[in-house]
Tab-separated table of C-alpha atoms in Angstrom:
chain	number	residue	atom	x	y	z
G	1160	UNK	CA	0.000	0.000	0.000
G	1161	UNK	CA	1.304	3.608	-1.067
G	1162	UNK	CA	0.918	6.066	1.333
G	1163	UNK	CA	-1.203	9.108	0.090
G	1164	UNK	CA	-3.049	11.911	2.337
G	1165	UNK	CA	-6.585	11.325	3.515
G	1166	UNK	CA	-9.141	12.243	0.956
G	1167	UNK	CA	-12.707	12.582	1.566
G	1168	UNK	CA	-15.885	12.965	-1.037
G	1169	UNK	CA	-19.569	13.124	-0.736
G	1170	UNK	CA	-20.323	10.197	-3.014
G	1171	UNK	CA	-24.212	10.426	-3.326
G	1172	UNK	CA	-25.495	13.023	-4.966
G	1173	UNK	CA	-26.925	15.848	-2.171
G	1174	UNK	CA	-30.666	16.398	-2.035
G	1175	UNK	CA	-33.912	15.064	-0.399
G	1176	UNK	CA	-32.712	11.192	0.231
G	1177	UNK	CA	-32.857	8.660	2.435
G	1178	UNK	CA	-29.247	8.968	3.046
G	1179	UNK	CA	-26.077	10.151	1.878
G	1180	UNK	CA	-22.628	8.951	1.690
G	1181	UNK	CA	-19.593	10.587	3.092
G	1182	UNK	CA	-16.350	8.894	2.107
G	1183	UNK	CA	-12.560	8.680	3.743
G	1184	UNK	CA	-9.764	7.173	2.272
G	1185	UNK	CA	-6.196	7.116	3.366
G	1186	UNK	CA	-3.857	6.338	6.790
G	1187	UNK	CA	-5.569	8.579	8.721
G	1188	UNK	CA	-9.075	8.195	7.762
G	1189	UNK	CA	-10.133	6.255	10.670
G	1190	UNK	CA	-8.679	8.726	13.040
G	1191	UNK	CA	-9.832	11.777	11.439
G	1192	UNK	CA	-13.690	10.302	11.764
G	1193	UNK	CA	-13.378	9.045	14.775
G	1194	UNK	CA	-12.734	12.683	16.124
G	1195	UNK	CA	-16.834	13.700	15.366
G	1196	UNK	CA	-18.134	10.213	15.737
G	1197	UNK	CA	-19.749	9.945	19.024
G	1198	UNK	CA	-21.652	6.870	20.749
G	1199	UNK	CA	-18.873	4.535	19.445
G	1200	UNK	CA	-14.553	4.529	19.377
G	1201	UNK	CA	-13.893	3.501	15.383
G	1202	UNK	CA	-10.392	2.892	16.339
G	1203	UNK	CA	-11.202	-0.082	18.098
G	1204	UNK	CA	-13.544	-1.534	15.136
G	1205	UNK	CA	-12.047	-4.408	13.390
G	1206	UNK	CA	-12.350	-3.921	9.353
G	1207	UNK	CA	-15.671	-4.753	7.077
G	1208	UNK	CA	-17.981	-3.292	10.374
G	1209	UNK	CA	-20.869	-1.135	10.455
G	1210	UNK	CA	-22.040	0.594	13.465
G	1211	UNK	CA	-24.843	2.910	14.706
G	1212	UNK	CA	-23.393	6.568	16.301
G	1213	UNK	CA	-24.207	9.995	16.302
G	1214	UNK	CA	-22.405	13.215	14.690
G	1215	UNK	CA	-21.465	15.720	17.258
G	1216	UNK	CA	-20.204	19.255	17.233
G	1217	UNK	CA	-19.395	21.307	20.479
G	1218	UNK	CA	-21.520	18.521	22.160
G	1219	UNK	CA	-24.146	19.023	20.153
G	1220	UNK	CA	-25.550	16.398	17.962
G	1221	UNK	CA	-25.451	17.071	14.309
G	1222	UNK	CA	-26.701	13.601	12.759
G	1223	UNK	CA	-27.447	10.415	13.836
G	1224	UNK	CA	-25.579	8.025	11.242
G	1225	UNK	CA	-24.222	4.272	9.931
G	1226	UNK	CA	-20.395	4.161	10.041
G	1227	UNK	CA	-18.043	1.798	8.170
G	1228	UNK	CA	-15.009	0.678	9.047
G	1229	UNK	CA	-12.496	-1.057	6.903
G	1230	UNK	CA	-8.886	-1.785	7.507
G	1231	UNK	CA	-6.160	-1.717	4.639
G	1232	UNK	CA	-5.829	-3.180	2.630
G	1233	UNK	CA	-9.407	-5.285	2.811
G	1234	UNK	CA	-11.121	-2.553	1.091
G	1235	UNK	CA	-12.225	-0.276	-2.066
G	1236	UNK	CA	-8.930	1.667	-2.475
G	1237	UNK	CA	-6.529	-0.937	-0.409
G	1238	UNK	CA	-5.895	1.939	2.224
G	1239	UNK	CA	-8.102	2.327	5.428
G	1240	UNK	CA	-11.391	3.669	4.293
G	1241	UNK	CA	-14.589	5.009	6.272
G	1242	UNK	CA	-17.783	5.144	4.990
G	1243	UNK	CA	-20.668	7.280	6.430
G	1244	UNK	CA	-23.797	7.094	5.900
G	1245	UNK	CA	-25.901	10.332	7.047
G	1246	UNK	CA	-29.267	11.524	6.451
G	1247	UNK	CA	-30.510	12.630	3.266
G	1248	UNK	CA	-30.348	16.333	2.472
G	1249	UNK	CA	-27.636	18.768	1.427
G	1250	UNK	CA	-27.141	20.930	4.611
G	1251	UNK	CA	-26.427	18.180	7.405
G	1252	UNK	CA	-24.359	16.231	4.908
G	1253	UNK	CA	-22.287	19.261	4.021
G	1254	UNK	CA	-22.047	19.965	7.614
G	1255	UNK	CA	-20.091	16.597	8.186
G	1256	UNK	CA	-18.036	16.846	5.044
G	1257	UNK	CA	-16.787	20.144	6.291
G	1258	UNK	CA	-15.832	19.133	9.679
G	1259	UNK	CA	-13.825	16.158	8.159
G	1260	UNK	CA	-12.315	18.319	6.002
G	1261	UNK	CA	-11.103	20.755	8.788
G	1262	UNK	CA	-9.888	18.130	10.349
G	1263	UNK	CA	-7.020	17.213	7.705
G	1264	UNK	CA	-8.552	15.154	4.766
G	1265	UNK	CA	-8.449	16.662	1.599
G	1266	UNK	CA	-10.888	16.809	-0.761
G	1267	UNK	CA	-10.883	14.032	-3.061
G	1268	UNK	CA	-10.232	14.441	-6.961
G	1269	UNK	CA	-12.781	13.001	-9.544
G	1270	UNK	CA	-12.121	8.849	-10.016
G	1271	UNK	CA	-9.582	9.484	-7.086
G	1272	UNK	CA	-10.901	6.353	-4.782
G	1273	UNK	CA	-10.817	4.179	-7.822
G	1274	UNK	CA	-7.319	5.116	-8.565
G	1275	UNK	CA	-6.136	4.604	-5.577
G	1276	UNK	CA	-7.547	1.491	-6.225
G	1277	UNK	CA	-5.757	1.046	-9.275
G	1278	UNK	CA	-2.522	2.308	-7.793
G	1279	UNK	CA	-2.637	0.246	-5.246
G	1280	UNK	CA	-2.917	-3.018	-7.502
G	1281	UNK	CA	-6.800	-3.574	-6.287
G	1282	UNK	CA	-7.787	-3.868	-9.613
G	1283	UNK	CA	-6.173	-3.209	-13.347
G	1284	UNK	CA	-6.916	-0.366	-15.460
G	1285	UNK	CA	-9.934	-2.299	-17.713
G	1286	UNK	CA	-11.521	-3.557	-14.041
G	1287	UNK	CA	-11.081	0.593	-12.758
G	1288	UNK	CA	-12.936	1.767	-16.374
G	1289	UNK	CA	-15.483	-0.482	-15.919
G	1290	UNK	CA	-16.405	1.039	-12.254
G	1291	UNK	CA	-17.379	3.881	-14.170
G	1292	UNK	CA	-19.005	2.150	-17.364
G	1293	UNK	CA	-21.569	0.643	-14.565
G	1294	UNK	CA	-22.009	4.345	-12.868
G	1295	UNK	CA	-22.733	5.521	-16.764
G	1296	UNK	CA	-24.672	2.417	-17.745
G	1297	UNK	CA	-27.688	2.980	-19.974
G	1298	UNK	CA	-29.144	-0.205	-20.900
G	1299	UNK	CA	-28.582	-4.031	-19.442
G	1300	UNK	CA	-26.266	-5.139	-22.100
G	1301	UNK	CA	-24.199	-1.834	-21.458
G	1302	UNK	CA	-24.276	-2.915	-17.804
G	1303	UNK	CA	-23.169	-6.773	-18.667
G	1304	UNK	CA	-20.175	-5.372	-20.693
G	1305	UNK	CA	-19.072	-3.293	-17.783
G	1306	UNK	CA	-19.253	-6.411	-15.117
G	1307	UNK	CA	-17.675	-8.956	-17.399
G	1308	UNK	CA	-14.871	-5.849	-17.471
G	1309	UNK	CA	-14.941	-5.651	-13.494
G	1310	UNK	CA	-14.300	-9.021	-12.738
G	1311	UNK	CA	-11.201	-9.350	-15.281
G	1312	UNK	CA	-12.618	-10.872	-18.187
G	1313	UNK	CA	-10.697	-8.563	-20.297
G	1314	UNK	CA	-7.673	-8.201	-18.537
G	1315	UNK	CA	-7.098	-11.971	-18.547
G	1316	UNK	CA	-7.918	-12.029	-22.356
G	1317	UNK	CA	-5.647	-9.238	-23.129
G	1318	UNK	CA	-2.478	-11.083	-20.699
G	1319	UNK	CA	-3.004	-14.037	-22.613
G	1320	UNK	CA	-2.163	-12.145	-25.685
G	1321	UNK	CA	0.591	-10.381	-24.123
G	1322	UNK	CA	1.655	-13.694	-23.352
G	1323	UNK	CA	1.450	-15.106	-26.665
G	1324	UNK	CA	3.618	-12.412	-28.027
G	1325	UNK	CA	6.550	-13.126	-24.994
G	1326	UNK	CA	6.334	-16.727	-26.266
G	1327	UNK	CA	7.250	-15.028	-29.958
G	1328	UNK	CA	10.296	-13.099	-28.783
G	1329	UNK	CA	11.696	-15.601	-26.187
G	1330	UNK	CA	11.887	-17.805	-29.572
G	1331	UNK	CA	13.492	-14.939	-31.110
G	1332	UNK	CA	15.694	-14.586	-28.438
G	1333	UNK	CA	16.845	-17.939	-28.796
G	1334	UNK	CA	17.262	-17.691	-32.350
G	1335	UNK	CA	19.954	-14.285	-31.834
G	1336	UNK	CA	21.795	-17.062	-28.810
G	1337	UNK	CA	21.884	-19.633	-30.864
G	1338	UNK	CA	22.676	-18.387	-34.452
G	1339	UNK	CA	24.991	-21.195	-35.322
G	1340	UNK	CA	21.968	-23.879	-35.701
G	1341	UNK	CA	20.373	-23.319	-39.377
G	1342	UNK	CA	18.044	-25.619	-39.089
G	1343	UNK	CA	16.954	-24.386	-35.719
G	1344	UNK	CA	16.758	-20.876	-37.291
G	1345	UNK	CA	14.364	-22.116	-40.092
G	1346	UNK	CA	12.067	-23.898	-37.596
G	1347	UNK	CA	12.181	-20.579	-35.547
G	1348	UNK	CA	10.952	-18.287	-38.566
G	1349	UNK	CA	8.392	-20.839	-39.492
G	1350	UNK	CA	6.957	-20.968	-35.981
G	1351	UNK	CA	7.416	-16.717	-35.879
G	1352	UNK	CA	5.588	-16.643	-38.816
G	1353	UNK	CA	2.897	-19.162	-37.942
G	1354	UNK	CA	2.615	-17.813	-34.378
G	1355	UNK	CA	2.379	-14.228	-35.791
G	1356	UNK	CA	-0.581	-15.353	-38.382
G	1357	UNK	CA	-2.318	-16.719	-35.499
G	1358	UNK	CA	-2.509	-13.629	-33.101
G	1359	UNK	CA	-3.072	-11.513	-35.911
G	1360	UNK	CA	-6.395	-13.038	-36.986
G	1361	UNK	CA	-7.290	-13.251	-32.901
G	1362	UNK	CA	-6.906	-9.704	-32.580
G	1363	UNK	CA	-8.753	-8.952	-36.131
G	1364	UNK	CA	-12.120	-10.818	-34.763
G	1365	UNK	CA	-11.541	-8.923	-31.261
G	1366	UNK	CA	-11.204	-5.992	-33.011
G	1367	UNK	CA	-14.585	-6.822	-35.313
G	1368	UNK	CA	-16.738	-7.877	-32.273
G	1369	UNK	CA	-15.271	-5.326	-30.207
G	1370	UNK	CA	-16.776	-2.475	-32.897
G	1371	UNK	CA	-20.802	-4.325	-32.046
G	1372	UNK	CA	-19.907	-4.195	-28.428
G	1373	UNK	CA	-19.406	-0.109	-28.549
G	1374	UNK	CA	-22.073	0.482	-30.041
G	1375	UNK	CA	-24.102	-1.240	-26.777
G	1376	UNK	CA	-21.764	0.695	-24.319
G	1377	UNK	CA	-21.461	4.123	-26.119
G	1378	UNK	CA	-24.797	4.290	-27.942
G	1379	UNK	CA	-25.188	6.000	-31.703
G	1380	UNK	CA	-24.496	9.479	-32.729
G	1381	UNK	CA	-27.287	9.832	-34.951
G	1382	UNK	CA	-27.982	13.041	-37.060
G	1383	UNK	CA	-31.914	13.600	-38.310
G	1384	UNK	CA	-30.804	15.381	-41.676
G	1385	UNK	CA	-32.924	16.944	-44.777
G	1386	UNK	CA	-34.201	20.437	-46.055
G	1387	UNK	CA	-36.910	22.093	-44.219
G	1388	UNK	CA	-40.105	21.075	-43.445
G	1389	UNK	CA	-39.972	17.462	-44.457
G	1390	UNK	CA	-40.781	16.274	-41.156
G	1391	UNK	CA	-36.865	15.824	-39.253
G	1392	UNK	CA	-38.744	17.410	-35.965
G	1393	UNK	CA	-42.233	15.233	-36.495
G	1394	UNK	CA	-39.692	11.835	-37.012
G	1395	UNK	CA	-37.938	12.870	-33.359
G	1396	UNK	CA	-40.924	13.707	-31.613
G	1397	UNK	CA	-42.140	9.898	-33.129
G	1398	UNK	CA	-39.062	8.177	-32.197
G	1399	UNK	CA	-39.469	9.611	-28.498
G	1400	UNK	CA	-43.097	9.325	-28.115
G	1401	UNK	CA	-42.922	12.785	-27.143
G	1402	UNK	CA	-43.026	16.384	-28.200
G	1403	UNK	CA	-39.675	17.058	-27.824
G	1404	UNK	CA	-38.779	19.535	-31.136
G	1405	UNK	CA	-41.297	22.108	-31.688
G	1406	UNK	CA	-42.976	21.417	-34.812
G	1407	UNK	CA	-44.962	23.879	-37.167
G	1408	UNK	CA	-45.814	24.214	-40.879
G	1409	UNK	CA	-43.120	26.956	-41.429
G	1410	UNK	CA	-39.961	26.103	-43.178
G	1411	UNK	CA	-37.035	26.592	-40.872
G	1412	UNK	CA	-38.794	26.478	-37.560
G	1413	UNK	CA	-35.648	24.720	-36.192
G	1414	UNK	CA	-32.603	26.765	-35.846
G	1415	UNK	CA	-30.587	25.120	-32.939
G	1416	UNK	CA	-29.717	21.118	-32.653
G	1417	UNK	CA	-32.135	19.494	-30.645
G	1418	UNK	CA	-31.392	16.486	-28.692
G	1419	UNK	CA	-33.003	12.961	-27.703
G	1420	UNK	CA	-32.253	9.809	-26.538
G	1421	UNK	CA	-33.771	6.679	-27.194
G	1422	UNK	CA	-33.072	3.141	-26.206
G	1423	UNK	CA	-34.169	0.934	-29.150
G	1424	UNK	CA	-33.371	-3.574	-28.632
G	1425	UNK	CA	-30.608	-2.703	-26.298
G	1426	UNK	CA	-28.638	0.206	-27.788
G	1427	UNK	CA	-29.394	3.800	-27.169
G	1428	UNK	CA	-29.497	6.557	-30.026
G	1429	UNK	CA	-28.412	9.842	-29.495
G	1430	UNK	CA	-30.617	12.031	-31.870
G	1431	UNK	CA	-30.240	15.063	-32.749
G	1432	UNK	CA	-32.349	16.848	-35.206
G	1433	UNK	CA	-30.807	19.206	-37.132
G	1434	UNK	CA	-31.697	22.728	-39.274
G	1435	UNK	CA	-33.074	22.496	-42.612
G	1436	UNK	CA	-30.603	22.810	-45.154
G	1437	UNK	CA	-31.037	24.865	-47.625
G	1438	UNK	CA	-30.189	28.369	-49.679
G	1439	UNK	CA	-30.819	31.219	-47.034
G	1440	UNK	CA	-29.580	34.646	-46.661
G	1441	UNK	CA	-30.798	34.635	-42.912
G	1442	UNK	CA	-28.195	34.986	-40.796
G	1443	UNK	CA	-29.850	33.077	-38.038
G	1444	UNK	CA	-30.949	29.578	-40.109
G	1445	UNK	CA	-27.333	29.728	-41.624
G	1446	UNK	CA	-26.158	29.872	-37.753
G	1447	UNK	CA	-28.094	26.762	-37.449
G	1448	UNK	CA	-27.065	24.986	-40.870
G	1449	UNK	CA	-23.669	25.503	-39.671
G	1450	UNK	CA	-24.049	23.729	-36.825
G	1451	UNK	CA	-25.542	21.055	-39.009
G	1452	UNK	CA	-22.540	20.519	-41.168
G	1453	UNK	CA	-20.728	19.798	-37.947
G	1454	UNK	CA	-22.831	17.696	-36.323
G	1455	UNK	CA	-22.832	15.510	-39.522
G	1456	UNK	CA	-18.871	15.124	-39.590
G	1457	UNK	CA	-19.532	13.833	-36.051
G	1458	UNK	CA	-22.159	11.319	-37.526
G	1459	UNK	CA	-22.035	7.486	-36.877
G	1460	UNK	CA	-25.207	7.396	-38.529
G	1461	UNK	CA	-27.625	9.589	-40.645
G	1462	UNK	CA	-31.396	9.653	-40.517
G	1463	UNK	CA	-31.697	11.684	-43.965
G	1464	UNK	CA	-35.506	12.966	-44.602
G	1465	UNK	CA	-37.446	13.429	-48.061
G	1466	UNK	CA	-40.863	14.537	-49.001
G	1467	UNK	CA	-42.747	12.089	-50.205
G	1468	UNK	CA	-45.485	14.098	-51.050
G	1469	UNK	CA	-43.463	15.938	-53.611
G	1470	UNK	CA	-40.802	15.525	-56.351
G	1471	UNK	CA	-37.397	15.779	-55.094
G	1472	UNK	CA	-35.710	18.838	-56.103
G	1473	UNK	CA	-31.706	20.192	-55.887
G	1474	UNK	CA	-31.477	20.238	-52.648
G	1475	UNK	CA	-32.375	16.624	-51.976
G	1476	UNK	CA	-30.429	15.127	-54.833
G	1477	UNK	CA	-27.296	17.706	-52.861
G	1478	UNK	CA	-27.990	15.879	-49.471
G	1479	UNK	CA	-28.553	12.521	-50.983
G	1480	UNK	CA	-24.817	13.510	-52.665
G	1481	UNK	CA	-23.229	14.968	-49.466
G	1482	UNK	CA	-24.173	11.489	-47.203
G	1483	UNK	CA	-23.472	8.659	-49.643
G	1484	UNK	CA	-20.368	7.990	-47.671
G	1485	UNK	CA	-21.683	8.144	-44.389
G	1486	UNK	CA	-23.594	4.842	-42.696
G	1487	UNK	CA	-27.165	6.803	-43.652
G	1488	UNK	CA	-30.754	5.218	-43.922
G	1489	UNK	CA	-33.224	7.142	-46.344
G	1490	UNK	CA	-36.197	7.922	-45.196
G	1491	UNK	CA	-39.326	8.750	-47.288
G	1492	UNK	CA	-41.591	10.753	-44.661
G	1493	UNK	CA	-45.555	11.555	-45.231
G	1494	UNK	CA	-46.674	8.616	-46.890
G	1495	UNK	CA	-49.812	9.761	-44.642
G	1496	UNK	CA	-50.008	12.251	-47.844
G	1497	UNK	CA	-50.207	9.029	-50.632
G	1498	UNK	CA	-46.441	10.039	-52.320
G	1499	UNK	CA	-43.957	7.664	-53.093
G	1500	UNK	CA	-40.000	8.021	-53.812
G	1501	UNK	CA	-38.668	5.473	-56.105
G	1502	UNK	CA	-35.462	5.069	-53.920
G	1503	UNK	CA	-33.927	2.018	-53.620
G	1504	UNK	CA	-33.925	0.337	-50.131
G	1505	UNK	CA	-35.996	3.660	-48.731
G	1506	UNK	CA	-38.156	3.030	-45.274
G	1507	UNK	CA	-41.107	4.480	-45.744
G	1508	UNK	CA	-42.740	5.990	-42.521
G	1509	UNK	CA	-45.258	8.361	-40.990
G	1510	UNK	CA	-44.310	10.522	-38.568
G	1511	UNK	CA	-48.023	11.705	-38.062
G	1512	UNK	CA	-49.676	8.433	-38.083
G	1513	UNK	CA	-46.270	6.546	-36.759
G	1514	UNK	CA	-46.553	4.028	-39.799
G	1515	UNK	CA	-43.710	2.718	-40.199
G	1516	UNK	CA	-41.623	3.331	-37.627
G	1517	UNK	CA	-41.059	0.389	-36.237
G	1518	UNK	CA	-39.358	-0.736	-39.487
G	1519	UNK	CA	-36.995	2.330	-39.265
G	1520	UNK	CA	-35.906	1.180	-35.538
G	1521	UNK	CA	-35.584	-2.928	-36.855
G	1522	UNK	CA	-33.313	-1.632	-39.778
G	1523	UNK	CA	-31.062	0.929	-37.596
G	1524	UNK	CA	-30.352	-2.290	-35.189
G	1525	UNK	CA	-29.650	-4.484	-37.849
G	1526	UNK	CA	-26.973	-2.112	-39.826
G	1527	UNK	CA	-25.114	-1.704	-36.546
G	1528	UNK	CA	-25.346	-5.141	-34.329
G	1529	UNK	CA	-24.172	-8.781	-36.199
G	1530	UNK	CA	-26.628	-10.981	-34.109
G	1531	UNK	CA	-24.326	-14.266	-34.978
G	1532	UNK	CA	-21.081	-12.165	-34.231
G	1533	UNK	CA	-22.771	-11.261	-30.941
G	1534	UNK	CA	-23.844	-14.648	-30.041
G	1535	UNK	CA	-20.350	-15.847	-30.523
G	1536	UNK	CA	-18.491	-13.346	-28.007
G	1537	UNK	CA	-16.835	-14.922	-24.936
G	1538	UNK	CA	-15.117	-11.718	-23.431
G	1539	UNK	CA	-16.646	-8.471	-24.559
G	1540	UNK	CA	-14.138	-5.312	-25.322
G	1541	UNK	CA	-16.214	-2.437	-25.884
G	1542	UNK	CA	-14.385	0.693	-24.797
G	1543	UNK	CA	-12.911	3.039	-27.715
G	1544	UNK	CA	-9.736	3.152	-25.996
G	1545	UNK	CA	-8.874	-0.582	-25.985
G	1546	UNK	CA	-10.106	-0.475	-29.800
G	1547	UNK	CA	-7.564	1.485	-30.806
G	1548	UNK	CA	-4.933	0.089	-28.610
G	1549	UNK	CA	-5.959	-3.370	-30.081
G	1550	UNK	CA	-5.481	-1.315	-33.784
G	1551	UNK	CA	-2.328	-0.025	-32.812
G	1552	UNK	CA	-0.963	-4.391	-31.484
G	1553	UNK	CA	-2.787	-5.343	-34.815
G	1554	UNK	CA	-0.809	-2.690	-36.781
G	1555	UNK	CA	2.698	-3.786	-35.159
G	1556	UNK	CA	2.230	-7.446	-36.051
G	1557	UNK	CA	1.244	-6.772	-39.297
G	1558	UNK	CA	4.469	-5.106	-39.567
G	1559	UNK	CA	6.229	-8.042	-38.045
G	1560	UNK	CA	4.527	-10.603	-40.225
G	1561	UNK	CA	5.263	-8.848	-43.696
G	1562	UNK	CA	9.113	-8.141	-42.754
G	1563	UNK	CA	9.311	-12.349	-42.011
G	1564	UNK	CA	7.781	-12.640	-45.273
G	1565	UNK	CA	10.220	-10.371	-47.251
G	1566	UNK	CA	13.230	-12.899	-45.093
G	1567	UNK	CA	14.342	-10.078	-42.622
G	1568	UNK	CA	16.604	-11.396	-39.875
G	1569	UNK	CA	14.389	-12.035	-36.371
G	1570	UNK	CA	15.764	-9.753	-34.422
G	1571	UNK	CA	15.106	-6.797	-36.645
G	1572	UNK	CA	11.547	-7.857	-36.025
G	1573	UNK	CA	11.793	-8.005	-32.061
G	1574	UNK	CA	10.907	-3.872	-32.115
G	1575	UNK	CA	7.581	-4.658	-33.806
G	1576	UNK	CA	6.406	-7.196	-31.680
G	1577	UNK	CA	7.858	-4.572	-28.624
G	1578	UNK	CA	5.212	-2.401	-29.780
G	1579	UNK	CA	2.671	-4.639	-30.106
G	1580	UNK	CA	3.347	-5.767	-26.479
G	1581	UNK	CA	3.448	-2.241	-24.689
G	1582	UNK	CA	0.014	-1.452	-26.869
G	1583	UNK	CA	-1.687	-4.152	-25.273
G	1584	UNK	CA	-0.130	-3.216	-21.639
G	1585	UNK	CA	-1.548	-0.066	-21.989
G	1586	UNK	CA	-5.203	-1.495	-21.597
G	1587	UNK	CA	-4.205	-3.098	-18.366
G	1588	UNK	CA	-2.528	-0.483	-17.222
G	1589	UNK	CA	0.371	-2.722	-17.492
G	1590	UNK	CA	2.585	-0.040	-19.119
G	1591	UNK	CA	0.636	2.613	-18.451
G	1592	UNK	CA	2.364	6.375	-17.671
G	1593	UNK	CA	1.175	8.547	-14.804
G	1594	UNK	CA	-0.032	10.760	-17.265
G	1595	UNK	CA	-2.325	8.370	-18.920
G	1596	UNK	CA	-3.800	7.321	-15.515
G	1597	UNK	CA	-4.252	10.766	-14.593
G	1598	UNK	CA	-6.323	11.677	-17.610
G	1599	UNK	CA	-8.482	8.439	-17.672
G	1600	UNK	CA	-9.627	9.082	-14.180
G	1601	UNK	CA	-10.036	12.666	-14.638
G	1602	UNK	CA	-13.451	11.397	-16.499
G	1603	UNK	CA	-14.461	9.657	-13.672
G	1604	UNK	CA	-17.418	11.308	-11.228
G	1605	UNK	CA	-16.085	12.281	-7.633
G	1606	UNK	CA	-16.617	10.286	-4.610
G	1607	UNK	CA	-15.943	7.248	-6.775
């Protein structure tokens, strides 16, 4: 166990509650508490207790709370930690914060406890990200992800692979020891090479699975695009079942992004309907179509509008232009009104009557989530930052692989598979700087 200062966090957020929680971590923790706990002596409390006592202040009683006790390093952070558990609302709990805290415990950073944690080898890096994927959970696949991540599933899949790629240089290191055996150096670039193959289609599937597991965890940036007035506002409002965007019969009612969320077979959307585009000289709707363009570049996927009730014109035939790279579905809206679009592979829909919508949500699942790819995932990585630091092992192998090919000695490979190996310790936290750790938990809430 390192020894840090005493920090101390409200970890519940203040209001009307039952109860809130105040929490201590550090050497000192339990001796800093026990100075405005009354009724009980927490020194004297062996570790993983809770007991009933009062709050007092110049003998006067302040609260009457739950304490817990536990004793390093049996507990959340590895360090003596004290948990207690006051009465709900924001004045009594403050009151008790600030009398810890003018007592000598510090105010903890965000994701502070959990590094600790972390620091104090309670848990890897992947197990101390998942605390928070649980806290930011949305849906229960979301929330499976982040426990199979908790309890190591991905830390044990990524030190097998480390460990795979020790095997590959220990037989490279053998190789440089033991140069004068040619036939043991052509057994040794045939096993390289065959070893390499092999990790490098591993990580490829990881990489592909990995890519339907964000989507569960992070949820869809999707952009409701089209000119004015073909119903973008009317499709939100239908996909929320609620009036969320006003919605009028004049063109360019919207002028700001509005937002939504929706959870559709597991995996949430993040909507946001956008400003018709179109020729203006108003300086406020080109504000808006500004914003529009932007949002779009951020797009994982784009809801694009038409009329059906009337011929497309320029500006449709633009949009349909400007989004035929992007993962899009085209959507014919007003069929209400009797028009048809002869657009290939168009959904059709109402946003008056809601025909149709149902379709739109069954097709947005299927051109994100692989149901068979799904089905056949063991250990789950779904966090952007292990993507790309799977990318970045994938990319050094590759490397590797097509330098054995070309004949290149083995140890001018050994700095390829180096890099492969530190890019997978850096999802561990394995090989992790302080200045990495520092900014992952930076995103983390406080108290936690």
């Amino acid at each position: 166990m390192n020894n840090y200062d005493t920090i101390c966090a409200i970890s519940t957020s203040l209001g009307k509650s039952a109860i809130n929680i105040i929490r201590l971590s550090g050497e000192d923790s339990i001796e800093i508490a026990s100075k405005i706990i009354s009724g009980v002596d927490i020194r004297k409390k062996e570790g993983g207790t809770i007991t009933h006592a009062y709050i007092k202040e110049n003998g006067n009683y302040i609260d009457e709370i739950l304490v817990s006790v536990f004793r390093a390093p049996k507990s959340y952070t590895g360090e003596n930690l004290v948990e207690i558990n006051t009465h709900g609302g924001a004045y009594v709990t403050e009151r008790v914060f600030d009398m810890l805290i003018s007592l000598g415990a510090r105010v903890a950073l965000p994701g502070e406890f959990t590094k600790r944690a972390f620091m104090n080898n309670k848990m890897d890096l992947t197990s101390a990200e998942a605390v928070m994927d649980i806290v930011n959970a949305n849906t229960r696949k979301s929330l499976d992800l982040a426990n199979k991540a908790l309890h190591r599933d991905i830390y044990n899949l990524v030190h097998e692979l480390r460990g795979n790629i020790m095997d590959i240089l220990l037989q490279i290191e053998v190789n440089i020891d033991y140069p004068e055996y040619e036939d043991e150096i052509e057994i040794s670039h045939e096993k390289v090479k065959h070893d390499t193959s092999m990790l490098i289609d591993k990580i490829t599937d990881l990489i592909d699975k990995a890519e339907v597991m964000r989507v569960y965890k992070e949820g869809i940036k999707t952009v409701i695009l089209g000119k004015p007035n073909v119903g973008k506002s009317s499709l939100l409002n239908a996909l929320l079942n609620q009036n969320k965007a006003i919605v009028t019969n004049i063109s360019g009612t919207t002028r700001d992004i509005v937002e939504g969320k929706i959870n559709i077979g597991g995996v949430v959307l993040h909507l946001l309907d956008t400003a018709g585009v179109r020729d203006t000289d108003n300086p406020i709707e080109l504000i808006g179509i500004e914003k529009t363009m932007e949002v779009l570049n951020e797009a994982e996927l784009v809801l694009l509008v038409l009329d059906t009730s009337a011929p497309l014109d320029a500006q449709d035939y633009s949009l349909l232009e400007m989004t035929k790279d992007k993962k899009r579905i085209i959507i014919g809206n007003k069929i209400d009104l009797h028009g048809k679009l002869d657009i290939v592979d168009i959904v059709n829909v109402s946003s008056v009557t809601k025909a149709g919508v149902d379709d739109l949500k069954k097709k947005i699942i299927k051109l994100f989530i692989d149901e068979d790819m799904e089905k056949d995932t063991e250990v789950a990585i779904s966090s952007t930052r292990h993507i790309g630091l799977l990318k970045e092992a994938l990319s050094s192998l590759k490397d590797a692989y097509e330098s054995e090919k070309e004949g290149l000695y083995l140890d001018m490979l050994e700095i390829d598979f180096k890099k492969a190996y530190t890019s997978l310790g850096l999802i561990t936290g394995e090989e992790a700087t302080s200045d990495i750790v520092d900014e992952l938990f930076k995103k983390f809430c406080l108290g936690k």
